Amino acid sequence: MEAVHHHWMEETFLLAEEALKLGEVPVGCAFVYKDQIIATGKNEVNETKNACRHAEIVAIDKVLNWCDERGDKSEDVFRESALYVTVEPCIMCAGALRQIGVSLVVYGCKNDRFGGCGSIISVHQAELPTLGQSFHCIGGVMTDRAVQLLKDFYKGENPNCPESKRKIKSE
Amino acid sequence: KGDLADKNESEPFLQPVLDDVYLRPVETVNVFVCTLKNKKDTAVVLRKFSEDFPLENLSHLKRIKSSKTKDAPLQIIVCSLEVADGEAFKNLDIGEESVLSKPYCVSVPRYPPLTRQQYLEAIQYWPVSFHEDKHIASLLSGNYFTKEETCRFKRHMMMAVEYAKHAKALSKEPIGAVIVDPSTDMVIAKSHDDRHGNHPLHHAVMICIDLMARSQGGGMWKFGKECDLYSVPCMQSSKGDNDSSLPYLCTGYDLFVTREPCVMCAMALVHSRIQRVFYGSSSKDGALGTKLKLHVQSGLNHRYQVFKGLLEKECDKLFENNSNQT
Ligand SMILES: [Zn+2]
Ligand SMILES: [Zn+2]
């Protein structure tokens, strides 16, 4: 089981590194359905000027498109998918993941600032029936690598940096 | 719209959704108290107790409770129950027949009162000090907004209701949202819900936030035909935001939404740094007052003000004959 998680997580880290290169908060994710990645996402907050454009939301959009093209029902696909993401989903994304009805989320490090799967509140398990069913979380997979990426990002954010290099911390 | 302003004049509306700390009833905690037998010993005992047993987490409590009646005894707090483990208590020179009575337990208010109501309740137990927060007091007074302001708010909410009606006519979730810049009274974005269409995340609030980003050349979603409905005024940034790489945020903006937002939308508003949210009717799993109070959630880096009950009847009516009841 562990090895499988590592395999998919490797993929999400490539996306997080890409985000970092583009000056975005380094978070990457992938939806895995029937043993294959059907959609990936990385943080695109600065690119889209939308503070809600987190990796998970980007990937959800792509899954919906993927289902559309194949004529699959997205509810069915989401229910049988797992989301792999480098950082614990934030409160907003945890809410989004319940609405689409994903059943498993595997993540790297905790999200101390906005975490919605236990760190700030537990949206994934909260009693919110109209939001959709709760989902299961496995955290702490390859934590160190996820933490190091975030450290690299926030290092470039000290006040001595030129103004234009400083980004809004959004995930 | 004059009739709107005059109608419901006496009805309460626009209720602030405050952190529970302002609304909770007084909680009590037990402390050890002695009775002072002679008033002349007050100063000495008081000095000894404040040195030996500072009331660390209970600094809102007055140490001495005196009674109005002349001959009634003075009561003095020794310490909280946790501090008074058996040993420490033995070393205390209290219980001396001549000065103090044997210590006994008394329930006192655990937290400092934050509102006048809490203060009045607290002093039923024990004297406390109270520093009234002017802002909170004003919010609770019911006169926080001027008539002119509430008129404007109603006008914006009416627009959200119109959008919700449109959604209802299309068999969509009857929820509408409007983002306004209160400094100019200009509408930045308007939307209605579309969660049961092609995209489960197309809640009215999420769409509205995206439209706002779009008005600045950002935005993430494409919308179908209904997009014609959504207003996206093309305008230059009024905020003097000279760093074009930063996301466009709702800093300083107000959101008017007919239905209490869910946790996803409420957090999207935290990320977007909204200033104030006004909503009409509550929702079953709502995150701004009903199930959660995300706008005052501790640990988050941004908080916003929330007011509920604006055009509540009109907003409730939207959900008549609606089976979804979110
Ligand atoms: Zn997120
Ligand atoms: Zn919502």
mmCIF file of C-alpha atoms and ligand atoms in Angstrom, chain A residues 99 131, chain B residues 175 193 195 200-206 260-266, ligand 2:
data_model
loop_
_atom_site.group_PDB
_atom_site.id
_atom_site.type_symbol
_atom_site.label_atom_id
_atom_site.label_comp_id
_atom_site.label_asym_id
_atom_site.label_seq_id
_atom_site.Cartn_x
_atom_site.Cartn_y
_atom_site.Cartn_z
ATOM 1 C CA GLN A 99 -19.131 18.193 -2.936
ATOM 2 C CA LEU A 131 -22.093 19.268 1.613
ATOM 3 C CA ILE B 175 -29.197 31.672 -4.864
ATOM 4 C CA ASP B 193 -25.891 29.513 -8.544
ATOM 5 C CA ARG B 195 -24.065 23.807 -8.969
ATOM 6 C CA PRO B 200 -20.654 20.980 -8.823
ATOM 7 C CA LEU B 201 -18.448 23.820 -7.539
ATOM 8 C CA HIS B 202 -20.317 26.560 -9.375
ATOM 9 C CA HIS B 203 -21.910 27.978 -6.252
ATOM 10 C CA ALA B 204 -23.074 31.592 -6.580
ATOM 11 C CA VAL B 205 -20.239 32.845 -4.352
ATOM 12 C CA MET B 206 -17.485 30.912 -6.165
ATOM 13 C CA GLU B 260 -25.717 31.611 4.001
ATOM 14 C CA PRO B 261 -22.553 30.297 2.272
ATOM 15 C CA CYS B 262 -21.245 26.742 2.670
ATOM 16 C CA VAL B 263 -17.793 26.043 4.132
ATOM 17 C CA MET B 264 -16.108 25.975 0.705
ATOM 18 C CA CYS B 265 -17.501 29.380 -0.256
ATOM 19 C CA ALA B 266 -16.859 30.841 3.212
HETATM 20 ZN ZN ZN C 2 -20.892 27.196 -1.419
#
